[in-house]
Short mmCIF file of C-alpha atoms in Angstrom, two decimals:
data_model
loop_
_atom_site.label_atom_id
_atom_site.label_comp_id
_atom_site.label_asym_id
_atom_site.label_seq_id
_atom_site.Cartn_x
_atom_site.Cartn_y
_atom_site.Cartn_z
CA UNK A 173 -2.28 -39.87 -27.48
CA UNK A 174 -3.25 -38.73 -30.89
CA UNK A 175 -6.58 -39.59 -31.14
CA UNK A 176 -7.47 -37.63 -27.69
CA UNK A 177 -5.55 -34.63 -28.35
CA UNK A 178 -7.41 -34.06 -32.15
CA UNK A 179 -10.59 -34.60 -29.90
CA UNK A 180 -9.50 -32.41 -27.40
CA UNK A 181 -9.34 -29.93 -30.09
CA UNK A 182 -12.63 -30.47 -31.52
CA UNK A 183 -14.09 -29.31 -28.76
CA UNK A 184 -12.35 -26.78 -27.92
CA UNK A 185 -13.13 -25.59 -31.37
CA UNK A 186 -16.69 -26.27 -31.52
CA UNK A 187 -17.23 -24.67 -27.76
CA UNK A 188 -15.54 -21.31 -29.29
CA UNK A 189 -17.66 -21.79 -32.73
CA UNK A 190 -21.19 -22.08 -29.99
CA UNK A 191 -20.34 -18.32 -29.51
CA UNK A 192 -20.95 -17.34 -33.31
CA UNK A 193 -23.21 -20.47 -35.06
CA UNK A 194 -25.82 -22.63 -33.82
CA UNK A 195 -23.71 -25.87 -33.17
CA UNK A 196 -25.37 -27.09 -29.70
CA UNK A 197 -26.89 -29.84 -31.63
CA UNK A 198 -23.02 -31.38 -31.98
CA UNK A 199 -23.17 -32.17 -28.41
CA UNK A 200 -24.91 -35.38 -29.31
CA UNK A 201 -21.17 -36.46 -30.47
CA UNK A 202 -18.48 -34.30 -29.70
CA UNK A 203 -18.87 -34.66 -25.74
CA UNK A 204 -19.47 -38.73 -25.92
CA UNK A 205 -16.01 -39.18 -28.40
CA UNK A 206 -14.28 -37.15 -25.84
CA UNK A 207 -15.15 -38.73 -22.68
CA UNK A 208 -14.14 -41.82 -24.72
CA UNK A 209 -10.99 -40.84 -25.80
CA UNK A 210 -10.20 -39.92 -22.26
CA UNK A 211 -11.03 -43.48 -21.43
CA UNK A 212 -8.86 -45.08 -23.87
CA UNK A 213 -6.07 -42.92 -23.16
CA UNK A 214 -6.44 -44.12 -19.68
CA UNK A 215 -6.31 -47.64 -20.50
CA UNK A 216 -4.05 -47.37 -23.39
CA UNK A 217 -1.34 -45.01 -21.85
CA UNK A 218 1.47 -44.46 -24.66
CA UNK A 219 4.61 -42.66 -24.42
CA UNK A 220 5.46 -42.41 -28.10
CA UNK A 221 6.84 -38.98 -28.66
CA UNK A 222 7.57 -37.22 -32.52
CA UNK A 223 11.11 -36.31 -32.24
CA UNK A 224 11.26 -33.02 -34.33
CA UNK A 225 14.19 -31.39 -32.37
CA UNK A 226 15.71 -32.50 -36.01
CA UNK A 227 13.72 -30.93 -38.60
CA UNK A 228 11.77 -27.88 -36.97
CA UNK A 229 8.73 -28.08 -39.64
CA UNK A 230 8.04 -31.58 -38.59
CA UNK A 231 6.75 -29.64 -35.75
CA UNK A 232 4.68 -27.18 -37.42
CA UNK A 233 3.71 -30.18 -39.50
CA UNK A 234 2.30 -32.21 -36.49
CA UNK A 235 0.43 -29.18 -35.37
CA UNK A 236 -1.22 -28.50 -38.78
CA UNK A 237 -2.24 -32.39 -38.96
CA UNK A 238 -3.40 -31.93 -35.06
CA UNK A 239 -5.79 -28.73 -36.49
CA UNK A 240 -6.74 -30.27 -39.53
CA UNK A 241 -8.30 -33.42 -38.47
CA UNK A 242 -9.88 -32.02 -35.56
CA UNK A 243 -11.56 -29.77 -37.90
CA UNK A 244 -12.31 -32.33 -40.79
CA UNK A 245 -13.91 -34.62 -37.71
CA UNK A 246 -16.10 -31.54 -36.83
CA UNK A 247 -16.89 -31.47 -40.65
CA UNK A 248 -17.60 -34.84 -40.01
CA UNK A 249 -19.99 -34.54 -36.75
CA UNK A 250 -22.13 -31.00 -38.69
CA UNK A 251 -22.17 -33.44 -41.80
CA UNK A 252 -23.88 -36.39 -39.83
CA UNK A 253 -26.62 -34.15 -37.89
CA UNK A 254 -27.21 -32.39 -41.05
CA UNK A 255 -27.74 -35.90 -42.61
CA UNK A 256 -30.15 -36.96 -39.81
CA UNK A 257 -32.17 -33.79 -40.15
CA UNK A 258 -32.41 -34.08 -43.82
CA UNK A 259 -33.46 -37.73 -43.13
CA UNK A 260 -35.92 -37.39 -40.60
CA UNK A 261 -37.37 -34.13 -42.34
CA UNK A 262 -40.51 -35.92 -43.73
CA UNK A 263 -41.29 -38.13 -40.39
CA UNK A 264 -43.14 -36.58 -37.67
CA UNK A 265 -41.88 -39.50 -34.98
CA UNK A 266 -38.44 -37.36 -35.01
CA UNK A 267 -39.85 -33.82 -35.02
CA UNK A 268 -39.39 -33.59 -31.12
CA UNK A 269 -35.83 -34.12 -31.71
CA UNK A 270 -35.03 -32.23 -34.81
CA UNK A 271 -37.30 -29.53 -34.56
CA UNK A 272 -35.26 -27.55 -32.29
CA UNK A 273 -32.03 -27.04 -34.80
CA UNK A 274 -31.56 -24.40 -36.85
CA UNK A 275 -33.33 -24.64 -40.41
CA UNK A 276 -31.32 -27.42 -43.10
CA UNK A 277 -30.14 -24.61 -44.96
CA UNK A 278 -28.42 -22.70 -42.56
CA UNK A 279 -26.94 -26.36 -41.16
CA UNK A 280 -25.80 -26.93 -44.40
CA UNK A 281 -24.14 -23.45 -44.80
CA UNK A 282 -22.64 -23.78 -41.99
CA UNK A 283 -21.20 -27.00 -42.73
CA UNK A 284 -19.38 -25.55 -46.13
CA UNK A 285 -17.82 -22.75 -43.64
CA UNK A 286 -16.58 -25.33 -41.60
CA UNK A 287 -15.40 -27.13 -44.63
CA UNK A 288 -13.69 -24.29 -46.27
CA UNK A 289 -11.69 -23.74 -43.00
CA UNK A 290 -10.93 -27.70 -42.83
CA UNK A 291 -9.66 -27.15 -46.65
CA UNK A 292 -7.60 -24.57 -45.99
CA UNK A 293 -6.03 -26.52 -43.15
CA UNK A 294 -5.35 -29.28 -45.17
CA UNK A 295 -3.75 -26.84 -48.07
CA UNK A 296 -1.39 -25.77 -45.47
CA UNK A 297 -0.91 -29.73 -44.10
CA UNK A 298 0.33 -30.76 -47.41
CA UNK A 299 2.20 -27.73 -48.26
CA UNK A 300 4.48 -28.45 -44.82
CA UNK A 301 4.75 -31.92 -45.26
CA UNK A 302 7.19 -31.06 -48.41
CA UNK A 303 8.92 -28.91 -46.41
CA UNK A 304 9.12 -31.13 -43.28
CA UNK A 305 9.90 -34.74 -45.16
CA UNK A 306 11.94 -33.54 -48.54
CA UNK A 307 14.92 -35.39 -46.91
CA UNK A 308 13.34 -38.71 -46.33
CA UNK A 309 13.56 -42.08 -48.30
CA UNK A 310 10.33 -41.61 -50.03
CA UNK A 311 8.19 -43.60 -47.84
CA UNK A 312 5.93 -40.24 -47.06
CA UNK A 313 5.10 -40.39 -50.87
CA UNK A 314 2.10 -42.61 -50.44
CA UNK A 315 0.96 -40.69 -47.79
CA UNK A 316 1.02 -36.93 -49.84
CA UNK A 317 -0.61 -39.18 -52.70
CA UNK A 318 -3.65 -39.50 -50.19
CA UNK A 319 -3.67 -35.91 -49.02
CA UNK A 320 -3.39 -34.55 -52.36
CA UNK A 321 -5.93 -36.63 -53.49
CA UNK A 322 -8.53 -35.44 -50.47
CA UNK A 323 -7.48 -32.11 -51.55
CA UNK A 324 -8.65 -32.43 -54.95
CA UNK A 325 -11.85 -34.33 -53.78
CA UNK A 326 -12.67 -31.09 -51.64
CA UNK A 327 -11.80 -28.40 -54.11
CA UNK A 328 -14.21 -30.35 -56.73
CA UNK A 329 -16.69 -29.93 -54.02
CA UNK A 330 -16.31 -26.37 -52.81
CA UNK A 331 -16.10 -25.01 -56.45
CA UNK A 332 -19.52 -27.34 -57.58
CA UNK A 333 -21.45 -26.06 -53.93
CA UNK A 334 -20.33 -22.47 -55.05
CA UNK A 335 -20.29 -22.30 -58.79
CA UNK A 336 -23.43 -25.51 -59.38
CA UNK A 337 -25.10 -25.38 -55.62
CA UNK A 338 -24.22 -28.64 -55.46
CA UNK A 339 -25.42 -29.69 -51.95
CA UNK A 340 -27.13 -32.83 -50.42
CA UNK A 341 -26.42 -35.81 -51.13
CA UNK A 342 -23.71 -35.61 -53.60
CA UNK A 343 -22.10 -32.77 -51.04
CA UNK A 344 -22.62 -36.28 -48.39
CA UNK A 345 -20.61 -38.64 -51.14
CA UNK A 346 -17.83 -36.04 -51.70
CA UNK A 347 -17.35 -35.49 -47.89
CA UNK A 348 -17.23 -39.00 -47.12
CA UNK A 349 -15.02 -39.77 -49.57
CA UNK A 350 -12.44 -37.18 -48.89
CA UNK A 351 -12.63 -38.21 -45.26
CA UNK A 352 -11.66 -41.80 -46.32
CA UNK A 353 -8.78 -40.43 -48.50
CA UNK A 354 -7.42 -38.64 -45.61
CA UNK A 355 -8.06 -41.81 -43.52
CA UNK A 356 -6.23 -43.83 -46.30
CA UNK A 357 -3.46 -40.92 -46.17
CA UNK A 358 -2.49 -41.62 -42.23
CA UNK A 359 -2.51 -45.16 -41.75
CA UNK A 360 -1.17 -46.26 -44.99
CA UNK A 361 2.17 -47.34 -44.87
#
């Protein structure tokens, strides 16, 4: 299943990141969507397998999609708990929780170097998917539209953090939207 192995992944990533940033705090959701996506894989066994015996990139296009999302989704999870902190900042009731994790400002760096890594992920993503589907009927247009549009939406954001500090809640607004794109961009047919 999909959805379990780009889980899988997530944590795999974000127990090697534990070594190098302060990401504990993503425990909170990475370890519940996993032992969920366990579950559904158990109820929901599939056996749909991507034939790419074919066209070789397709492979090496599946894998990049596989590493991308899993690291957009961890984008995702810093992007919420940053959110939450930044939220609950100003009301004591939550300090017991929050007070803990590392200061907003490193959170929020660290979410733009997990962003930039997602980015460049996704760079690569839609660079093989011309390679891996420049034979097919067209129907994978709609779907590069998407990307290509998330791209965009997450360049604009990485140059206006680094060149305007743009950060907070326009950095929120940009995220989400990309995320959608990129939602938009696999299940759009």
């Amino acid at each position: 299943n999909l959805i379990s192995q780009i889980f899988w992944l997530v944590a795999v990533v974000w127990l090697g990141a534990i070594s190098f940033y302060p990401l504990e705090n993503l425990a909170f959701i990475v370890c519940p969507l996993n032992l969920a996506s366990i579950v559904l894989v158990l109820i929901f066994p599939t056996a749909r397998i991507v034939n790419t015996s074919e066209n070789p990139a397709q492979l090496l296009h599946v894998i990049l999609f596989i590493i991308s999302a899993s690291l957009f989704f961890l984008t995702l999870f810093q992007l919420a708990i940053t959110y939450l902190q930044h939220y609950f900042l100003k009301r004591p009731l939550w300090l017991n929780i929050f007070g803990n994790f590392p200061a907003l400002e490193q959170m929020e760096n660290i979410l733009f170097q997990i962003l930039n890594i997602s980015f460049l992920f996704l760079t690569l993503l839609i660079l093989s998917s011309f390679f891996a589907f420049n034979n097919v009927d067209g129907s994978y247009l709609k779907h590069i539209f998407f990307g290509i549009l998330a791209w965009f939406i997450y360049l604009t954001l990485i140059l206006g953090h680094y060149l305007f500090r743009w950060r907070g809640k326009r950095a929120l607004g940009l995220i989400l939207l990309g995320f959608i794109m990129l939602i938009l961009c696999y299940f759009v047919y």
